[in-house]
């Protein structure tokens, strides 16, 4: 399990480096088994920097398991681009299935929201505090 999580984390990190210039919206990238998800549904207030830009940069992907490609981890990666600590709650859309994250200044946190068989696309929401 730890090896699969490390591989998923490495694959997601490589994807994040390569995907900044790519459009997000549910299309699978050529040559990768990952399925990029659309933007999060914001719930509540959005923490902003001094110039009024959102502090959180969010990416999400469905990452297949190595042993069983039909089993997919729903991974959400959040980067804090501001000089303050931000608390975030990531949930499946309209669900109480959530993960709480603490994002230190200028750091990134990854979380596996869930694992499902054959579900490549998912909706999620983020509450910021």
mmCIF file of C-alpha atoms in Angstrom, residues 12-129:
data_model
loop_
_atom_site.group_PDB
_atom_site.id
_atom_site.type_symbol
_atom_site.label_atom_id
_atom_site.label_comp_id
_atom_site.label_asym_id
_atom_site.label_seq_id
_atom_site.Cartn_x
_atom_site.Cartn_y
_atom_site.Cartn_z
ATOM 1 C CA UNK A 12 1.025 13.228 -9.392
ATOM 2 C CA UNK A 13 4.136 15.351 -8.789
ATOM 3 C CA UNK A 14 5.338 14.721 -12.341
ATOM 4 C CA UNK A 15 1.872 15.523 -13.629
ATOM 5 C CA UNK A 16 1.705 18.782 -11.690
ATOM 6 C CA UNK A 17 5.025 19.935 -13.108
ATOM 7 C CA UNK A 18 3.888 19.174 -16.647
ATOM 8 C CA UNK A 19 0.294 20.316 -16.399
ATOM 9 C CA UNK A 20 0.539 23.993 -15.473
ATOM 10 C CA UNK A 21 0.151 25.025 -19.125
ATOM 11 C CA UNK A 22 -2.476 22.409 -19.982
ATOM 12 C CA UNK A 23 -6.198 23.060 -19.849
ATOM 13 C CA UNK A 24 -8.029 21.362 -17.016
ATOM 14 C CA UNK A 25 -11.403 19.860 -17.610
ATOM 15 C CA UNK A 26 -11.447 16.101 -17.404
ATOM 16 C CA UNK A 27 -9.188 15.122 -20.312
ATOM 17 C CA UNK A 28 -6.568 12.436 -19.863
ATOM 18 C CA UNK A 29 -3.038 13.534 -20.776
ATOM 19 C CA UNK A 30 -1.351 11.659 -23.625
ATOM 20 C CA UNK A 31 1.112 9.075 -22.313
ATOM 21 C CA UNK A 32 -0.118 9.183 -18.688
ATOM 22 C CA UNK A 33 -2.768 7.062 -17.000
ATOM 23 C CA UNK A 34 -3.950 10.023 -14.888
ATOM 24 C CA UNK A 35 -7.286 11.741 -15.423
ATOM 25 C CA UNK A 36 -7.157 15.449 -14.597
ATOM 26 C CA UNK A 37 -10.265 16.792 -12.871
ATOM 27 C CA UNK A 38 -11.991 20.137 -13.231
ATOM 28 C CA UNK A 39 -11.708 22.939 -10.684
ATOM 29 C CA UNK A 40 -13.054 22.592 -7.158
ATOM 30 C CA UNK A 41 -16.473 23.848 -6.183
ATOM 31 C CA UNK A 42 -15.726 26.578 -3.643
ATOM 32 C CA UNK A 43 -17.775 26.414 -0.463
ATOM 33 C CA UNK A 44 -17.716 29.564 1.634
ATOM 34 C CA UNK A 45 -15.015 32.218 1.660
ATOM 35 C CA UNK A 46 -11.853 32.157 -0.444
ATOM 36 C CA UNK A 47 -8.648 33.254 1.316
ATOM 37 C CA UNK A 48 -6.850 35.870 -0.808
ATOM 38 C CA UNK A 49 -3.450 37.551 -0.801
ATOM 39 C CA UNK A 50 -2.782 41.298 -0.532
ATOM 40 C CA UNK A 51 -3.443 41.736 -4.273
ATOM 41 C CA UNK A 52 -6.791 39.940 -4.150
ATOM 42 C CA UNK A 53 -5.590 36.679 -5.751
ATOM 43 C CA UNK A 54 -6.649 33.315 -4.293
ATOM 44 C CA UNK A 55 -3.997 31.838 -1.985
ATOM 45 C CA UNK A 56 -4.697 28.213 -2.875
ATOM 46 C CA UNK A 57 -3.700 26.547 -6.131
ATOM 47 C CA UNK A 58 -5.675 23.310 -6.479
ATOM 48 C CA UNK A 59 -5.108 20.325 -8.783
ATOM 49 C CA UNK A 60 -6.917 16.992 -8.733
ATOM 50 C CA UNK A 61 -6.512 13.727 -10.591
ATOM 51 C CA UNK A 62 -7.764 10.161 -10.627
ATOM 52 C CA UNK A 63 -4.664 7.961 -10.282
ATOM 53 C CA UNK A 64 -4.929 4.248 -11.148
ATOM 54 C CA UNK A 65 -3.356 1.600 -8.923
ATOM 55 C CA UNK A 66 -0.417 -0.261 -10.413
ATOM 56 C CA UNK A 67 -1.748 -3.742 -9.628
ATOM 57 C CA UNK A 68 -5.345 -2.995 -10.689
ATOM 58 C CA UNK A 69 -5.752 -0.094 -13.169
ATOM 59 C CA UNK A 70 -9.539 -0.108 -12.683
ATOM 60 C CA UNK A 71 -9.067 0.903 -9.029
ATOM 61 C CA UNK A 72 -8.488 4.679 -8.860
ATOM 62 C CA UNK A 73 -7.318 6.979 -6.060
ATOM 63 C CA UNK A 74 -8.966 10.407 -6.135
ATOM 64 C CA UNK A 75 -6.016 12.667 -5.289
ATOM 65 C CA UNK A 76 -6.345 16.393 -4.521
ATOM 66 C CA UNK A 77 -3.187 18.519 -4.312
ATOM 67 C CA UNK A 78 -3.336 22.003 -2.775
ATOM 68 C CA UNK A 79 -0.508 24.545 -2.755
ATOM 69 C CA UNK A 80 -0.584 27.543 -0.421
ATOM 70 C CA UNK A 81 0.893 30.550 -2.246
ATOM 71 C CA UNK A 82 0.526 32.960 0.696
ATOM 72 C CA UNK A 83 2.671 33.785 3.753
ATOM 73 C CA UNK A 84 0.097 32.500 6.266
ATOM 74 C CA UNK A 85 -1.203 29.166 7.502
ATOM 75 C CA UNK A 86 -4.499 28.109 5.911
ATOM 76 C CA UNK A 87 -6.871 25.379 7.091
ATOM 77 C CA UNK A 88 -8.781 23.614 4.323
ATOM 78 C CA UNK A 89 -11.458 20.941 4.235
ATOM 79 C CA UNK A 90 -11.654 18.892 1.023
ATOM 80 C CA UNK A 91 -14.854 16.902 0.429
ATOM 81 C CA UNK A 92 -16.570 14.978 -2.295
ATOM 82 C CA UNK A 93 -19.191 17.390 -3.654
ATOM 83 C CA UNK A 94 -22.329 17.466 -1.451
ATOM 84 C CA UNK A 95 -20.863 14.847 0.871
ATOM 85 C CA UNK A 96 -19.584 14.561 4.422
ATOM 86 C CA UNK A 97 -16.696 12.361 3.227
ATOM 87 C CA UNK A 98 -13.963 14.946 3.908
ATOM 88 C CA UNK A 99 -10.267 15.361 4.694
ATOM 89 C CA UNK A 100 -8.955 18.255 6.812
ATOM 90 C CA UNK A 101 -5.651 19.789 5.732
ATOM 91 C CA UNK A 102 -3.290 22.268 7.353
ATOM 92 C CA UNK A 103 -1.328 24.193 4.744
ATOM 93 C CA UNK A 104 1.746 26.043 6.052
ATOM 94 C CA UNK A 105 2.896 29.134 4.158
ATOM 95 C CA UNK A 106 4.227 28.353 0.672
ATOM 96 C CA UNK A 107 3.827 24.569 1.080
ATOM 97 C CA UNK A 108 1.838 21.897 -0.745
ATOM 98 C CA UNK A 109 -0.285 19.101 0.687
ATOM 99 C CA UNK A 110 -1.676 16.076 -1.136
ATOM 100 C CA UNK A 111 -4.606 14.023 0.058
ATOM 101 C CA UNK A 112 -6.387 10.926 -1.201
ATOM 102 C CA UNK A 113 -10.049 11.820 -0.990
ATOM 103 C CA UNK A 114 -11.168 8.287 -1.758
ATOM 104 C CA UNK A 115 -10.606 5.150 -3.807
ATOM 105 C CA UNK A 116 -13.204 3.782 -6.207
ATOM 106 C CA UNK A 117 -13.344 1.133 -8.884
ATOM 107 C CA UNK A 118 -13.836 2.531 -12.400
ATOM 108 C CA UNK A 119 -14.713 6.105 -11.330
ATOM 109 C CA UNK A 120 -12.343 8.328 -13.358
ATOM 110 C CA UNK A 121 -14.170 11.614 -12.832
ATOM 111 C CA UNK A 122 -15.193 13.106 -9.491
ATOM 112 C CA UNK A 123 -16.440 16.406 -8.104
ATOM 113 C CA UNK A 124 -15.015 17.887 -4.951
ATOM 114 C CA UNK A 125 -15.375 21.035 -2.899
ATOM 115 C CA UNK A 126 -12.975 22.997 -0.716
ATOM 116 C CA UNK A 127 -13.761 25.041 2.381
ATOM 117 C CA UNK A 128 -11.027 27.438 3.457
ATOM 118 C CA UNK A 129 -10.455 28.829 6.956
#
